[in-house]
Short mmCIF file of C-alpha atoms in Angstrom, two decimals:
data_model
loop_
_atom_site.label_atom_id
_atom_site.label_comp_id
_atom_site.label_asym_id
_atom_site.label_seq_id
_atom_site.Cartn_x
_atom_site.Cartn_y
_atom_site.Cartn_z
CA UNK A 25 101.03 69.45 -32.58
CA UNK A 26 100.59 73.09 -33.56
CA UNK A 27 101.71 75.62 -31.13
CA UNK A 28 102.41 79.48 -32.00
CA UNK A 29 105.82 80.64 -31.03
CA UNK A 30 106.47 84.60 -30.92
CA UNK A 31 103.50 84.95 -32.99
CA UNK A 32 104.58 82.11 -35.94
CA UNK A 33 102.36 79.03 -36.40
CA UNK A 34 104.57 75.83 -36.01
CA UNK A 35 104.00 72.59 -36.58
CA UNK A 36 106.23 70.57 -33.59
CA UNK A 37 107.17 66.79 -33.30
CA UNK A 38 105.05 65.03 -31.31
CA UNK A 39 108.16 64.13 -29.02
CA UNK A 40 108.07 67.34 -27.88
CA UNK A 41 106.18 67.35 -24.41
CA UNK A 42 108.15 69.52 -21.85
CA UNK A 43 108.98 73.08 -22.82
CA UNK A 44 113.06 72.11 -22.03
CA UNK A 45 112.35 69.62 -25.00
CA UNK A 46 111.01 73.03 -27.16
CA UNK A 47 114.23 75.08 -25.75
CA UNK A 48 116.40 72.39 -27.09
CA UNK A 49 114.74 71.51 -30.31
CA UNK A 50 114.53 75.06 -31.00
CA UNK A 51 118.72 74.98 -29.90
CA UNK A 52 118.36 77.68 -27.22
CA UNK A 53 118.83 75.68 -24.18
CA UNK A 54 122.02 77.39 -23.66
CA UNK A 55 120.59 81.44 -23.97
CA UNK A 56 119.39 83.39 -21.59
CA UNK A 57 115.89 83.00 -23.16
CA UNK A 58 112.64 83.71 -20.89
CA UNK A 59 109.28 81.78 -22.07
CA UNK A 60 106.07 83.10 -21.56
CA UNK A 61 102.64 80.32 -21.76
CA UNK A 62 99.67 81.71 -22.75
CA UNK A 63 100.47 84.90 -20.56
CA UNK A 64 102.05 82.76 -17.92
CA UNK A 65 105.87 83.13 -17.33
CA UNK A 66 107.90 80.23 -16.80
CA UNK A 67 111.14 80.81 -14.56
CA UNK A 68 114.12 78.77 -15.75
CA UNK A 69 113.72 75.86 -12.74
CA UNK A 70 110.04 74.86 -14.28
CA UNK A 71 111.15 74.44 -17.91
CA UNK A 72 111.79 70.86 -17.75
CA UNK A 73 108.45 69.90 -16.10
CA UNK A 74 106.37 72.50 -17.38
CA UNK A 75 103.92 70.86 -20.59
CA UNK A 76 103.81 72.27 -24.34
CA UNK A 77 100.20 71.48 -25.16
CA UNK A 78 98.79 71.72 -28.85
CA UNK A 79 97.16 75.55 -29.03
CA UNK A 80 100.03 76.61 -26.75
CA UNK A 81 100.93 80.35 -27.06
CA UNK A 82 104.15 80.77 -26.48
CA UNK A 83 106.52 83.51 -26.12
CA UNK A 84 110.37 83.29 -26.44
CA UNK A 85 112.13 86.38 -24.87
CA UNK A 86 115.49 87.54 -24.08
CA UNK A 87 117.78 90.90 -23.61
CA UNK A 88 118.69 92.97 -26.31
CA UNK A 89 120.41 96.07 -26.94
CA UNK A 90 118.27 99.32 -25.75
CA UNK A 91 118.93 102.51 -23.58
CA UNK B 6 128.61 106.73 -3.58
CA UNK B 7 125.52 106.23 -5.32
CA UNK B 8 122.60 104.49 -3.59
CA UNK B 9 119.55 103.18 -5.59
CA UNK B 10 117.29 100.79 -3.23
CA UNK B 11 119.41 98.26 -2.11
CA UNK B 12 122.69 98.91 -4.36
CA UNK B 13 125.33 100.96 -4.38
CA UNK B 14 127.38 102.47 -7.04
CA UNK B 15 130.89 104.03 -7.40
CA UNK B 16 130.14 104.80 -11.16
CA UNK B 17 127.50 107.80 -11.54
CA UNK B 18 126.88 106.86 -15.37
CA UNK B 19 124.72 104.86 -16.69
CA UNK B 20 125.19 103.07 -19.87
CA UNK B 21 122.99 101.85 -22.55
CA UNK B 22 123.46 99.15 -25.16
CA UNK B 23 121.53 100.22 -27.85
CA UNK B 24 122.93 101.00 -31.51
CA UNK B 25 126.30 100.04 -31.32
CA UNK B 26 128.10 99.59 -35.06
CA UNK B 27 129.46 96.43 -33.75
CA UNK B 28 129.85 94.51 -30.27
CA UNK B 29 133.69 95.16 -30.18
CA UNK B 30 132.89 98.73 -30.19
CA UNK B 31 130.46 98.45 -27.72
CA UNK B 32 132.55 96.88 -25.10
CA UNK B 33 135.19 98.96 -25.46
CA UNK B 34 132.74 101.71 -24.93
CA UNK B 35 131.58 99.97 -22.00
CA UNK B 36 134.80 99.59 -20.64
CA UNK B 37 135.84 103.05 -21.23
CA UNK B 38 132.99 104.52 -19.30
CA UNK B 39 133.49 102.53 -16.05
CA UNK B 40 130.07 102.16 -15.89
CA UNK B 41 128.78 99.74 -13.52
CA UNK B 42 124.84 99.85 -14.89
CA UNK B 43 123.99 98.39 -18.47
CA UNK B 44 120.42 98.78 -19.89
CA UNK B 45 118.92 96.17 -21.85
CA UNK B 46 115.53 96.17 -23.74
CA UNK B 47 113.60 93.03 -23.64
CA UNK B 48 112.88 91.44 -27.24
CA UNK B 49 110.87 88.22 -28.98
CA UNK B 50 113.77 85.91 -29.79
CA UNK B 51 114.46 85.18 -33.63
CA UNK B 52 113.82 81.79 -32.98
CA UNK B 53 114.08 80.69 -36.57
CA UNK B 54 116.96 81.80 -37.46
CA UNK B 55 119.85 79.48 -36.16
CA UNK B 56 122.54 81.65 -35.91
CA UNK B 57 120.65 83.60 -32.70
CA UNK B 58 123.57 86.30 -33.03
CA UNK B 59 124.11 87.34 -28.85
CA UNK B 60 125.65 91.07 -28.83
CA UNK B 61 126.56 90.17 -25.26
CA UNK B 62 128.26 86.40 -25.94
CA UNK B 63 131.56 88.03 -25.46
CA UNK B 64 131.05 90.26 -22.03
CA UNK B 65 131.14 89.19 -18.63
CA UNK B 66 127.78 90.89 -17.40
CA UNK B 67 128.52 89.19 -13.98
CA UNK B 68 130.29 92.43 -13.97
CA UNK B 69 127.36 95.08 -14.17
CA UNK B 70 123.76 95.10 -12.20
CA UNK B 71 121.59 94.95 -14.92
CA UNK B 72 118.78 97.21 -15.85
CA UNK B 73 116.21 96.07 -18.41
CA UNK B 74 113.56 98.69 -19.50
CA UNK B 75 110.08 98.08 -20.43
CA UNK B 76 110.82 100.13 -24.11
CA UNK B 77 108.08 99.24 -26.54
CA UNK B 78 105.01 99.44 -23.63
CA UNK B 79 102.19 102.16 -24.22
CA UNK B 80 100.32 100.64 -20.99
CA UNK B 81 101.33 99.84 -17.73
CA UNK B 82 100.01 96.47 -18.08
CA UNK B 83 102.57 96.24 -20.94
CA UNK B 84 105.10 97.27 -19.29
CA UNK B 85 104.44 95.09 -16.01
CA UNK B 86 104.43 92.39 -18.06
CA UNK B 87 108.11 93.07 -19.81
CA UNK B 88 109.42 93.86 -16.36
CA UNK B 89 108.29 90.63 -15.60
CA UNK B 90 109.77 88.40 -18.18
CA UNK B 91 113.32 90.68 -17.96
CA UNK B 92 112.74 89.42 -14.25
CA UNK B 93 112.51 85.87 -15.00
CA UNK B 94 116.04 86.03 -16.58
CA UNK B 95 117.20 85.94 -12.67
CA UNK B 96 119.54 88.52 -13.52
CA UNK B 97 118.04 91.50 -11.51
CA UNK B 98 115.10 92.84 -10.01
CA UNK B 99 115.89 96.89 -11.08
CA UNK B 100 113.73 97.47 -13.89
CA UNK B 101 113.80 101.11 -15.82
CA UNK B 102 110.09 102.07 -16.38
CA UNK B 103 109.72 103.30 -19.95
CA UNK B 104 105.87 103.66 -21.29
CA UNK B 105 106.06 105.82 -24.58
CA UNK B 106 102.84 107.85 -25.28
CA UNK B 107 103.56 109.97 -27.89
CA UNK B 108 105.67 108.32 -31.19
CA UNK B 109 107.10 111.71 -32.74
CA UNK B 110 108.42 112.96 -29.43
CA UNK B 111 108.92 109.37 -27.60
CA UNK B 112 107.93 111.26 -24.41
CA UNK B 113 106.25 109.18 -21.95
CA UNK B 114 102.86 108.75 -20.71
CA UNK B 115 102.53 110.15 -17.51
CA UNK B 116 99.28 108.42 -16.12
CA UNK B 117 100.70 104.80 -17.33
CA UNK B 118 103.98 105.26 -16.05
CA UNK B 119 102.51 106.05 -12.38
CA UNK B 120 100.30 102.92 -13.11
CA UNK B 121 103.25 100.86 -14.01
CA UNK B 122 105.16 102.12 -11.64
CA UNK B 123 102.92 101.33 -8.43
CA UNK B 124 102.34 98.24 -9.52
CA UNK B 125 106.25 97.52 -10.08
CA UNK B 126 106.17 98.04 -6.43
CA UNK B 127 103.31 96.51 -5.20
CA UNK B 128 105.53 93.53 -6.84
CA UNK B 129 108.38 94.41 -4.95
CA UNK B 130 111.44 95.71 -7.89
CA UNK B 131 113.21 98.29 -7.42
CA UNK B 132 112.37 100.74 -9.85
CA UNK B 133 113.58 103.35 -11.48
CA UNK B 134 111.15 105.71 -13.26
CA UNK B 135 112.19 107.37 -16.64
CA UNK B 136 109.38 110.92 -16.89
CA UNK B 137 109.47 113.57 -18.22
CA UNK B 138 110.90 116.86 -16.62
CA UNK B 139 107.04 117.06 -15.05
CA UNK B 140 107.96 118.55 -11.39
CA UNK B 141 105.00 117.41 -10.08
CA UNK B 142 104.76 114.10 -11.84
CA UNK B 143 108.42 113.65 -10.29
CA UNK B 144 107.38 114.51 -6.92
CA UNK B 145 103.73 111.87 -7.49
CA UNK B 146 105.97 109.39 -8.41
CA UNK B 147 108.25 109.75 -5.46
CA UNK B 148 105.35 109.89 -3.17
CA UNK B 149 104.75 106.29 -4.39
CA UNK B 150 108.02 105.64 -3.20
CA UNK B 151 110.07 104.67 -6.47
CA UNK B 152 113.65 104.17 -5.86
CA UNK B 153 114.95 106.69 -8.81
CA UNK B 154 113.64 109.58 -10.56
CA UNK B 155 114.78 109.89 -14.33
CA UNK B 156 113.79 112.88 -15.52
CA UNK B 157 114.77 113.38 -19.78
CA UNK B 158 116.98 116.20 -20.12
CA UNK B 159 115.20 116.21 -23.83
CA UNK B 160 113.71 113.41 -25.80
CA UNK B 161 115.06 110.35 -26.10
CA UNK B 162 117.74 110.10 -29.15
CA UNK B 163 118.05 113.99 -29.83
CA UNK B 164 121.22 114.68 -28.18
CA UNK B 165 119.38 118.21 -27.11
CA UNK B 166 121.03 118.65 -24.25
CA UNK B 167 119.31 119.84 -20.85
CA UNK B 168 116.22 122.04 -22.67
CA UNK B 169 114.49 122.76 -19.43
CA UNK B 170 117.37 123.59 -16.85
CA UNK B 171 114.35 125.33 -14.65
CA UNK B 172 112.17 122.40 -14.11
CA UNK B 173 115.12 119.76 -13.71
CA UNK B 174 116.26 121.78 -10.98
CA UNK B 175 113.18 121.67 -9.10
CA UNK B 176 112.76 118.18 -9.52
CA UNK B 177 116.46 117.28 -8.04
CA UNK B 178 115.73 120.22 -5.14
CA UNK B 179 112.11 118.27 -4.09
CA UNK B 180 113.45 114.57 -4.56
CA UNK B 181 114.59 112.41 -1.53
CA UNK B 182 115.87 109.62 -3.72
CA UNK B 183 118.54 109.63 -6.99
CA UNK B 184 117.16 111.67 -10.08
CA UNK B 185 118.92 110.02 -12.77
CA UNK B 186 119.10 112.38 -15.38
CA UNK B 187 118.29 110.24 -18.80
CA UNK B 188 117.98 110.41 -22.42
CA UNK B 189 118.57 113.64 -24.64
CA UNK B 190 122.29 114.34 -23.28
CA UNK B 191 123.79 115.01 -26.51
CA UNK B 192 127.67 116.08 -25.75
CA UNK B 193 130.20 115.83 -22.49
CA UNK B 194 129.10 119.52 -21.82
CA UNK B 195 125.17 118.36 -21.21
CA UNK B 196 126.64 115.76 -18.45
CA UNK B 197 128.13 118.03 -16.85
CA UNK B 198 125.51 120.33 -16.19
CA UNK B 199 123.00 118.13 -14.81
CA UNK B 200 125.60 116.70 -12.87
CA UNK B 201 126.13 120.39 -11.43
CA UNK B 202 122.76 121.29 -11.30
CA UNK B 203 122.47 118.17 -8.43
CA UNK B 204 121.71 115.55 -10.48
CA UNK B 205 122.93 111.94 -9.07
CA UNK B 206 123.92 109.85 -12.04
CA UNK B 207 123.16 110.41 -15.95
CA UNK B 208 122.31 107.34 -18.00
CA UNK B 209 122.74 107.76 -21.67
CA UNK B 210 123.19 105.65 -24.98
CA UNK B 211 122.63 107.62 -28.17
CA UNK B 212 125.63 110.04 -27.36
CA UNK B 213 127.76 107.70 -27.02
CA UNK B 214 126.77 104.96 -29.39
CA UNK B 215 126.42 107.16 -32.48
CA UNK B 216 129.92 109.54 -31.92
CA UNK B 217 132.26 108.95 -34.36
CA UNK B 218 134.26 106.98 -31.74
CA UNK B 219 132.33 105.37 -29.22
CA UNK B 220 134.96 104.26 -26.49
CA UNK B 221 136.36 107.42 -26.59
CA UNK B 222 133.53 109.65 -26.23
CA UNK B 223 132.09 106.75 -23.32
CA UNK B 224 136.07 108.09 -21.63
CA UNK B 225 134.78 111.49 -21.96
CA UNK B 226 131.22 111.20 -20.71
CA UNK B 227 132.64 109.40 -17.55
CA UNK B 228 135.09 112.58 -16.83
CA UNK B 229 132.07 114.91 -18.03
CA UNK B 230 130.22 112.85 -15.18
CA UNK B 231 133.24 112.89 -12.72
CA UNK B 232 133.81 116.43 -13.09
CA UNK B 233 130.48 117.69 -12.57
CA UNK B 234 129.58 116.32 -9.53
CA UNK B 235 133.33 117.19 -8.57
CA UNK B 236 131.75 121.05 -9.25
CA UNK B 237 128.39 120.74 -7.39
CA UNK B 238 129.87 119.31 -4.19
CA UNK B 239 132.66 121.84 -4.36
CA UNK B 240 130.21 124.80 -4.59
CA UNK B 241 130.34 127.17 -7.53
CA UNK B 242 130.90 130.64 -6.99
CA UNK B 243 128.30 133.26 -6.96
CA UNK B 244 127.85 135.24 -10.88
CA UNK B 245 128.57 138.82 -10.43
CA UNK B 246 127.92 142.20 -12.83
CA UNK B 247 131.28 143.69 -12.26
CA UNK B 248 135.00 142.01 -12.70
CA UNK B 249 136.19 141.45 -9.39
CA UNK B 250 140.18 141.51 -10.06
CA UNK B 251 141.95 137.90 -9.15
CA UNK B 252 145.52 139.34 -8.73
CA UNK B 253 146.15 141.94 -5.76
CA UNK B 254 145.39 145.94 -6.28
CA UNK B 255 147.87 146.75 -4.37
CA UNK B 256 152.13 146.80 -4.28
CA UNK B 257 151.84 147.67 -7.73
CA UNK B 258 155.33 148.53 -9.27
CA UNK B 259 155.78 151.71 -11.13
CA UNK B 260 158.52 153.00 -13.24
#
């Protein structure tokens, strides 16, 4: 399935169904990473049930340095 | 004590995270300062690159209330939406309102920052409005009952100092909640006089990220802090014409 991820095409396995399963096969289940789905924001508690569906926009977010 | 909405602060300095050479440097800057408010920006993750470097790994930000900023909106709609997401992270609802519209002077857009702003509260955050030193913007933005002014003592990054002393006065004199003074503070001499011009806190980054050494110029931004409010509350004297002598006129002793 093809999804867009912080505004990259990528091509996911098909395994991939939940967006938990994209936090962890992208390796950032442990950050403090927000997700965004096609303009809706996902807390933390809905990741795991929560689908990834092919033409999914999705938007990976966290806290950074700034003033 | 500092009161902003619902918290309250012993620390009247604000801290930002931005720019540091390295993240030991920063938390010992951090430390240094005693500050109990961080600022974060809110950024698209580098998801393909594995190493996901965390500036913050090391720090226990269970110690600090947390204030993300909307940097990077030009609309309020932007800006909602970043104060969303930094939301989401469950780590505090204080959000810094930041919409930029001009890109050579990074002062802020006054109509989308009252936009953003209402809406921030419609929402229920507490937020904390960084302006311009616009007295009546200040006193608009009030009216729609933000939580904290922050006026720029000059734009953000330029270490300037306080460039308009007149209007920053009559926005602390009209406002009924904190005016934080932010960006522009340049040296431990600007902190100090907003703090004693009536100023509640000072948040700053630049002037303490770029110094030659950080932690110790975060030390002396947190006296610089101290000291001036120390001054306001104590009252400074009136400025005369003529020298008023300090030692007594009289019992002089004469050969």
């Amino acid at each position: 399935m093809k999804v867009i991820i912080n505004g990259t095409e990528k091509q996911l396995p098909e395994n991939i169904e939940t967006i938990e399963a994209l936090l962890h096969h992208l390796q950032l289940q442990e950050k403090k990473a927000v997700v965004e789905r096609n303009g809706d924001i996902l807390v933390k508690e809905k990741h795991e049930n929560e689908p990834v569906l092919d033409g999914d926009t999705i938007e990976i977010v966290h806290f950074v340095g700034g003033g | 004590m500092l009161q902003i909405g619902p918290y309250t602060f012993r620390s009247r300095l604000f801290l930002g995270t931005g720019k540091y050479r390295t993240a030991e440097v920063q938390e010992k800057a951090v430390q240094a300062s005693e500050t109990e408010v961080l600022t974060f920006a809110v950024r698209r993750m580098n998801i393909f690159d594995e190493s996901q470097p965390d500036p913050f790994e090391k720090m226990d930000l269970s110690n600090y209330k947390l204030l993300p900023n909307t940097a990077g909106a030009k609309t309020a709609e932007e800006a909602v939406r970043i104060a969303k997401m930094a939301n989401a992270a469950g780590m505090c609802d204080m959000v810094k309102v930041e919409v930029i519209g001009c890109d050579k002077t990074l002062l802020p857009d006054p109509v989308e920052t009252l936009r953003a702003s209402e809406q921030l509260l419609s929402e229920g955050f507490t937020v904390l409005t960084y302006t311009s030193d616009d007295v009546v913007l200040a006193r608009k933005l009030q009216e729609l009952g933000i939580h904290a002014i922050m006026p720029g003592a000059a734009p953000i990054g330029t270490g300037l100092g306080i460039i308009n002393p007149y209007n920053l006065s009559h926005i602390i004199e009209q406002a009924q909640v904190p005016v934080i003074v932010d960006a522009g503070i340049g040296s431990p001499k600007d902190a100090v006089y907003a703090m004693e011009l009536g100023a509640d806190g000072i948040l700053l980054n630049t002037a303490v990220s770029d110094a030659n050494d950080p932690p110790k110029m975060a030390e002396a931004m947190k006296l610089a802090v101290q000291a001036g409010q120390l001054g306001f509350e104590a009252g400074r004297i009136e400025k005369k014409f003529y020298a008023k002598a300090s030692s007594p006129t009289e019992g002089l002793s004469k050969v």
